mmCIF file of C-alpha atoms in Angstrom:
data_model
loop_
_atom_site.group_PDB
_atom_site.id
_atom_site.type_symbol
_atom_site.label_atom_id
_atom_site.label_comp_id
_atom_site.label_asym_id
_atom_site.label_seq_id
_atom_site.Cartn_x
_atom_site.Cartn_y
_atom_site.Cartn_z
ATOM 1 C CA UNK A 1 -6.896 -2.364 -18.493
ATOM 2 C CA UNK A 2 -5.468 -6.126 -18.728
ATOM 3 C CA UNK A 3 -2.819 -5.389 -16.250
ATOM 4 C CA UNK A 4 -5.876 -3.741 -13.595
ATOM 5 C CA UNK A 5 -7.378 -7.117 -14.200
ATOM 6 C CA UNK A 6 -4.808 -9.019 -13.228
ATOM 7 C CA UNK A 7 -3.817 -7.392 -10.205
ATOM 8 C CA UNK A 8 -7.656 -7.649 -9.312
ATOM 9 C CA UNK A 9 -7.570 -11.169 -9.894
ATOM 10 C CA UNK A 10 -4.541 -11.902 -7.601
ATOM 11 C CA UNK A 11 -6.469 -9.881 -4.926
ATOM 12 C CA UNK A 12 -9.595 -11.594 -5.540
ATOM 13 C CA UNK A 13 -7.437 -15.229 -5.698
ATOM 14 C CA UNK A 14 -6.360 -14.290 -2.007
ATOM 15 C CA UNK A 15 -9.372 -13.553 -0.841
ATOM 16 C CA UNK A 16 -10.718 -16.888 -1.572
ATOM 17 C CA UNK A 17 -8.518 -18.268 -0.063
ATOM 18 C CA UNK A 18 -8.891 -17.043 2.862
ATOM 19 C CA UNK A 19 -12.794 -17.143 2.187
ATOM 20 C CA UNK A 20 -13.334 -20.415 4.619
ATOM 21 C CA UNK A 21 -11.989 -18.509 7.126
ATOM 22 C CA UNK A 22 -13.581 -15.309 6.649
ATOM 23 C CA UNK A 23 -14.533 -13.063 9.430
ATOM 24 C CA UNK A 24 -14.409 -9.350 8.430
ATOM 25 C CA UNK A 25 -14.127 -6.759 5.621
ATOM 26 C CA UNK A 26 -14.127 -3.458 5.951
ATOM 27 C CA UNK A 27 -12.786 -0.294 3.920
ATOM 28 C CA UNK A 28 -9.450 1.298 5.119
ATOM 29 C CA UNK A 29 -7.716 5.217 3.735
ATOM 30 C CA UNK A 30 -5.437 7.902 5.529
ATOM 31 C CA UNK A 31 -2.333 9.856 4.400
ATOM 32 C CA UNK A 32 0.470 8.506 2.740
ATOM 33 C CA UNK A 33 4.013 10.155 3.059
ATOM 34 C CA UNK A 34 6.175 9.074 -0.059
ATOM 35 C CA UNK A 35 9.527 9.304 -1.486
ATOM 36 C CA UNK A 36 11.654 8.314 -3.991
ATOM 37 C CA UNK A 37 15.042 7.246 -2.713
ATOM 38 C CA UNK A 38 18.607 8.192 -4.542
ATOM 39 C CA UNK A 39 17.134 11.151 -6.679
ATOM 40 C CA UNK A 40 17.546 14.042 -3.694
ATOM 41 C CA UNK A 41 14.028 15.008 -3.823
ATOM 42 C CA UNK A 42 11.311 15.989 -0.822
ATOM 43 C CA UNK A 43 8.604 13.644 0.464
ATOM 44 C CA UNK A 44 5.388 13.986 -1.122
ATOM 45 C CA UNK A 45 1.791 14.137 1.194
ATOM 46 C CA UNK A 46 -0.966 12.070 -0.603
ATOM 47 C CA UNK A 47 -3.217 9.041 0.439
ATOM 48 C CA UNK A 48 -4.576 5.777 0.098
ATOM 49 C CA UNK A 49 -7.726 4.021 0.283
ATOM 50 C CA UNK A 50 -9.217 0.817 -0.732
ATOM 51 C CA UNK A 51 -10.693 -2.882 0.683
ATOM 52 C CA UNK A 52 -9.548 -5.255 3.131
ATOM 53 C CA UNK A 53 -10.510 -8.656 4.249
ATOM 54 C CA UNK A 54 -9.443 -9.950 7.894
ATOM 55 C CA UNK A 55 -9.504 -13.358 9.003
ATOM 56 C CA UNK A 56 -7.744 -16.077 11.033
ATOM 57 C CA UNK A 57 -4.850 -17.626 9.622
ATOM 58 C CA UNK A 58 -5.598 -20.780 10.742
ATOM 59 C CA UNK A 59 -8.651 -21.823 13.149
ATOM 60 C CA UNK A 60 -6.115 -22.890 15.854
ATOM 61 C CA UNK A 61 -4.232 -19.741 15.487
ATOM 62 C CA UNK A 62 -6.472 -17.024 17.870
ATOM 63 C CA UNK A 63 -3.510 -14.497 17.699
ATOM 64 C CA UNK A 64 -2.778 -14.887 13.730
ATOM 65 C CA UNK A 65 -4.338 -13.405 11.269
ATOM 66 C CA UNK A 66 -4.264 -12.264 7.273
ATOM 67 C CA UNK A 67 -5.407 -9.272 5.724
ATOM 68 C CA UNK A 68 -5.158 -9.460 1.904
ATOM 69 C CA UNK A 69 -6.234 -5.382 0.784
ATOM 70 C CA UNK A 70 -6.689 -3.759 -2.713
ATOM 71 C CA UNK A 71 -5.480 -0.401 -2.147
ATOM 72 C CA UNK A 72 -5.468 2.841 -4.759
ATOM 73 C CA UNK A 73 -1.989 4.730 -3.047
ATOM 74 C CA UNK A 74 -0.725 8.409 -4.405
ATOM 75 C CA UNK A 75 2.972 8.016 -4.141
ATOM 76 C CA UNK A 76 6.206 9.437 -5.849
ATOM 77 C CA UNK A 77 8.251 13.127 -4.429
ATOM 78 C CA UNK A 78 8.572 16.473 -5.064
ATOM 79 C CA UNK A 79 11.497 19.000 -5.848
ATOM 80 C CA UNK A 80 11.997 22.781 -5.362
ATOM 81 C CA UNK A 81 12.240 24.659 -8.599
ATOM 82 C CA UNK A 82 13.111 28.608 -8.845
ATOM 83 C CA UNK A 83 9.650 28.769 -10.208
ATOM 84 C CA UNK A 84 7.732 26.549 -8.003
ATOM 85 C CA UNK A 85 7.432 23.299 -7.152
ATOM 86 C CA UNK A 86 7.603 20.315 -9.187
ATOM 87 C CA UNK A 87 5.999 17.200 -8.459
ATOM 88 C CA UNK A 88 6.402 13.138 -9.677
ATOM 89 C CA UNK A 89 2.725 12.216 -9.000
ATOM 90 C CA UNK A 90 3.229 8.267 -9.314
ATOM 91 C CA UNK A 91 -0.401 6.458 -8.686
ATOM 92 C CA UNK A 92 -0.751 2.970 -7.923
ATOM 93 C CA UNK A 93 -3.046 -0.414 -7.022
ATOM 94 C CA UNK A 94 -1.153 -1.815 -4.347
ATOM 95 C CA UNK A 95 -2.123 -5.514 -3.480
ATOM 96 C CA UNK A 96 -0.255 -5.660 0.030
ATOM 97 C CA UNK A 97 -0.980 -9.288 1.887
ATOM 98 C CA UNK A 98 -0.356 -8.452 5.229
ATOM 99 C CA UNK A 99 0.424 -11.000 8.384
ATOM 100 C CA UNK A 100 -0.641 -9.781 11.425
ATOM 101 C CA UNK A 101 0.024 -10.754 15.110
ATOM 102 C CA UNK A 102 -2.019 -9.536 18.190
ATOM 103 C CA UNK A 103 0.092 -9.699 21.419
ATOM 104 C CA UNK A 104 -2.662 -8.087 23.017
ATOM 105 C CA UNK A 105 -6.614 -8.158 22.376
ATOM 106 C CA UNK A 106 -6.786 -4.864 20.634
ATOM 107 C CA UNK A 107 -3.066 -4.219 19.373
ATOM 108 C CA UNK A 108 -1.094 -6.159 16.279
ATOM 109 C CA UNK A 109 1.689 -5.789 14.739
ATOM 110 C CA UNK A 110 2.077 -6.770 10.755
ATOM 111 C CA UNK A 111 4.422 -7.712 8.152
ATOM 112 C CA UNK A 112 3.951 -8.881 4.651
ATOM 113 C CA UNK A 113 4.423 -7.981 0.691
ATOM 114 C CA UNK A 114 2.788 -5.772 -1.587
ATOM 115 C CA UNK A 115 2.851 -5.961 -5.448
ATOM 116 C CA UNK A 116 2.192 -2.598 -6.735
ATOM 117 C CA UNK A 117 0.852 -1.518 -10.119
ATOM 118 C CA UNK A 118 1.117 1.765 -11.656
ATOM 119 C CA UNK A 119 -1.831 3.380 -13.116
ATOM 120 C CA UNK A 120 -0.633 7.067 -13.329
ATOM 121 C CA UNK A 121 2.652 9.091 -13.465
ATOM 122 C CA UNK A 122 2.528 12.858 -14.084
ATOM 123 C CA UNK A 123 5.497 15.236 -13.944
ATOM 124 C CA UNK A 124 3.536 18.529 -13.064
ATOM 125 C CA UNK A 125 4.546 21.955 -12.104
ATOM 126 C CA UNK A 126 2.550 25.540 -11.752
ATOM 127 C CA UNK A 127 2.459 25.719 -15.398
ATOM 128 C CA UNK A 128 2.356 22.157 -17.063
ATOM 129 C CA UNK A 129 1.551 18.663 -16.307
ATOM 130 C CA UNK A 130 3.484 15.884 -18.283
ATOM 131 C CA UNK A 131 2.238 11.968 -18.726
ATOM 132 C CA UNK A 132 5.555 10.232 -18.107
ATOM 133 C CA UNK A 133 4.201 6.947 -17.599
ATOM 134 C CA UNK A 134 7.125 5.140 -20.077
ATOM 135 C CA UNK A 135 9.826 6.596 -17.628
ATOM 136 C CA UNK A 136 8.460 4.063 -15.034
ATOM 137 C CA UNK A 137 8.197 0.438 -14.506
ATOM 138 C CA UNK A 138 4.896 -0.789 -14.719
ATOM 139 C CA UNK A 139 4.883 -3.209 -11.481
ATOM 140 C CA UNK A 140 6.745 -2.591 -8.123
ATOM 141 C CA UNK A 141 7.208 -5.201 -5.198
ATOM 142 C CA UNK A 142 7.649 -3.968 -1.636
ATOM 143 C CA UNK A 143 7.691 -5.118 2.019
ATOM 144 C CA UNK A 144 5.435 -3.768 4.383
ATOM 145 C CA UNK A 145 5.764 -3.235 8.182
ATOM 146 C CA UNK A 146 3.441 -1.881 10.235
ATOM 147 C CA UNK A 147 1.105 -1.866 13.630
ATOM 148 C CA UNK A 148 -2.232 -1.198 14.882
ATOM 149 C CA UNK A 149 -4.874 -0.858 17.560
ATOM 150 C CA UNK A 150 -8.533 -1.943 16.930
ATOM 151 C CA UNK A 151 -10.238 1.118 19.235
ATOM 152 C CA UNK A 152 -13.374 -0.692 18.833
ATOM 153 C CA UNK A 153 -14.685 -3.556 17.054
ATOM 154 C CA UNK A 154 -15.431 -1.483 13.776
ATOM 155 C CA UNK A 155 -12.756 1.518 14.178
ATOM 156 C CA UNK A 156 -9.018 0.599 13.956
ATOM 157 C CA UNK A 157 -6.261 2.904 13.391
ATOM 158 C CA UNK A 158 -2.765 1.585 11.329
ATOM 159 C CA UNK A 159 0.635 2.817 10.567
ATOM 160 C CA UNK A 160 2.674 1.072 8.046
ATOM 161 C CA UNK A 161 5.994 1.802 6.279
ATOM 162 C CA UNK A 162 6.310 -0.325 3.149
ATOM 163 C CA UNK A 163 10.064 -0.630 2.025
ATOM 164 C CA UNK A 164 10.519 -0.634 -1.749
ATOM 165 C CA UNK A 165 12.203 -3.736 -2.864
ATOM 166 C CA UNK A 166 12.299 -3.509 -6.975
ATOM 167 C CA UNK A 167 13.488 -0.596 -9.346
ATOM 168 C CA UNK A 168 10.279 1.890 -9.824
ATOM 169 C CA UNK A 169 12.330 4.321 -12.795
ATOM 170 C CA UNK A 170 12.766 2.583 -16.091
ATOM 171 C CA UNK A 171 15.657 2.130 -18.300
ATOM 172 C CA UNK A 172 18.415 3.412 -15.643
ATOM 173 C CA UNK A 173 21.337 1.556 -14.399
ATOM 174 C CA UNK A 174 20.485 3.538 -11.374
ATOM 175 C CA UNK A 175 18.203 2.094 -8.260
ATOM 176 C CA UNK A 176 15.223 4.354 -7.189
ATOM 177 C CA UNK A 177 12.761 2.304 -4.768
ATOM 178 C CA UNK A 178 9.754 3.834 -3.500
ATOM 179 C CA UNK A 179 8.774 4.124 0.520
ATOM 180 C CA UNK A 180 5.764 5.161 1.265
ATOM 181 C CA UNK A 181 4.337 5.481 5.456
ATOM 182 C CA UNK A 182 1.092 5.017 5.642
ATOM 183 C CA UNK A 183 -1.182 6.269 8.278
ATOM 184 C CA UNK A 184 -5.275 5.389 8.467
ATOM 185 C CA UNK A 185 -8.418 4.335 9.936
ATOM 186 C CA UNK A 186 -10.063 1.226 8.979
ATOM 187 C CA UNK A 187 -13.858 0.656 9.400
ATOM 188 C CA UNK A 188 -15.003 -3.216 9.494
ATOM 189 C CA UNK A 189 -17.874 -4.057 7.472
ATOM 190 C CA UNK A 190 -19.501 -7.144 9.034
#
């Protein structure tokens, strides 16, 4: 519970920050396509959803802008068994602040980092279900790119990849990052 707090202070730290130059918030969710790299498993199909706030960077920057987001993201793989298969169900809070440029009125593209924290791991398969929580770090930092189109001023529609940048598997000498793509809607809340 200490380490949710933190990672919802950070987010909340952001946000006031950017709080002067607040314009929008809005809620955000779609499917999430994850792996595991080095381990020689299959993507796994799960989502994420959360909050997002939107403003200008600066007030002399019109095509700048920051979108700090709290995000709840279903990640990790699954493998083919004889029997079935057998999924790593890794849940996290992602805290991705994300830079975003608009070459055109209704189209951006974005980069930024995202400090993940996990909240669940489960080895399941047809017949069992396995906490394996200690076999993964508890924090995970990645780099997200990504682009958009805001269909209207309330509806937008995102893709992102975020690139896994630290070790997500605990107590290996062996590197396993996590990349997730993203794809969603986002509705702005004025």
């Amino acid at each position: 519970m200490k380490k949710i707090m933190m990672v919802m202070g950070a987010f909340l730290m952001v946000c006031c920050f950017t709080k002067a130059k607040a314009q929008v918030m809005g809620v955000k969710g779609g499917f999430s396509i994850a792996d595991i790299s080095s381990t020689g498993g299959n993507s796994r199909t799960s989502g994420h959803a959360g909050l997002f706030f939107n403003s200008l960077l600066t007030k002399s920057s019109r095509n700048w802008y920051i979108q700090p987001e709290i995000l709840y993201s279903g990640e990790g793989e699954r493998f083919q068994t004889p029997v079935g298969d057998r999924v790593i169900a890794l849940s996290y809070i992602n805290v991705p602040v994300m830079f975003q440029y608009y070459p055109a009125r209704q189209v951006y593209v974005e980069a930024g980092p995202q400090l993940g924290m996990l909240v669940g791991a489960a080895d399941k398969d047809p017949s069992s279900k396995i906490n394996v929580m200690s076999d993964y770090n508890k924090f995970a930092l990645s780099a997200g790119l990504g682009v958009g189109i805001q269909a209207t001023d309330q509806i937008g529609f995102d893709a992102r990849y975020n690139f896994g940048l630290t070790n997500i598997v605990a107590n290996t000498n062996s590197l396993h990052y996590s990349n997730v793509l993203q794809v969603g809607v986002a509705v702005r809340i004025k």
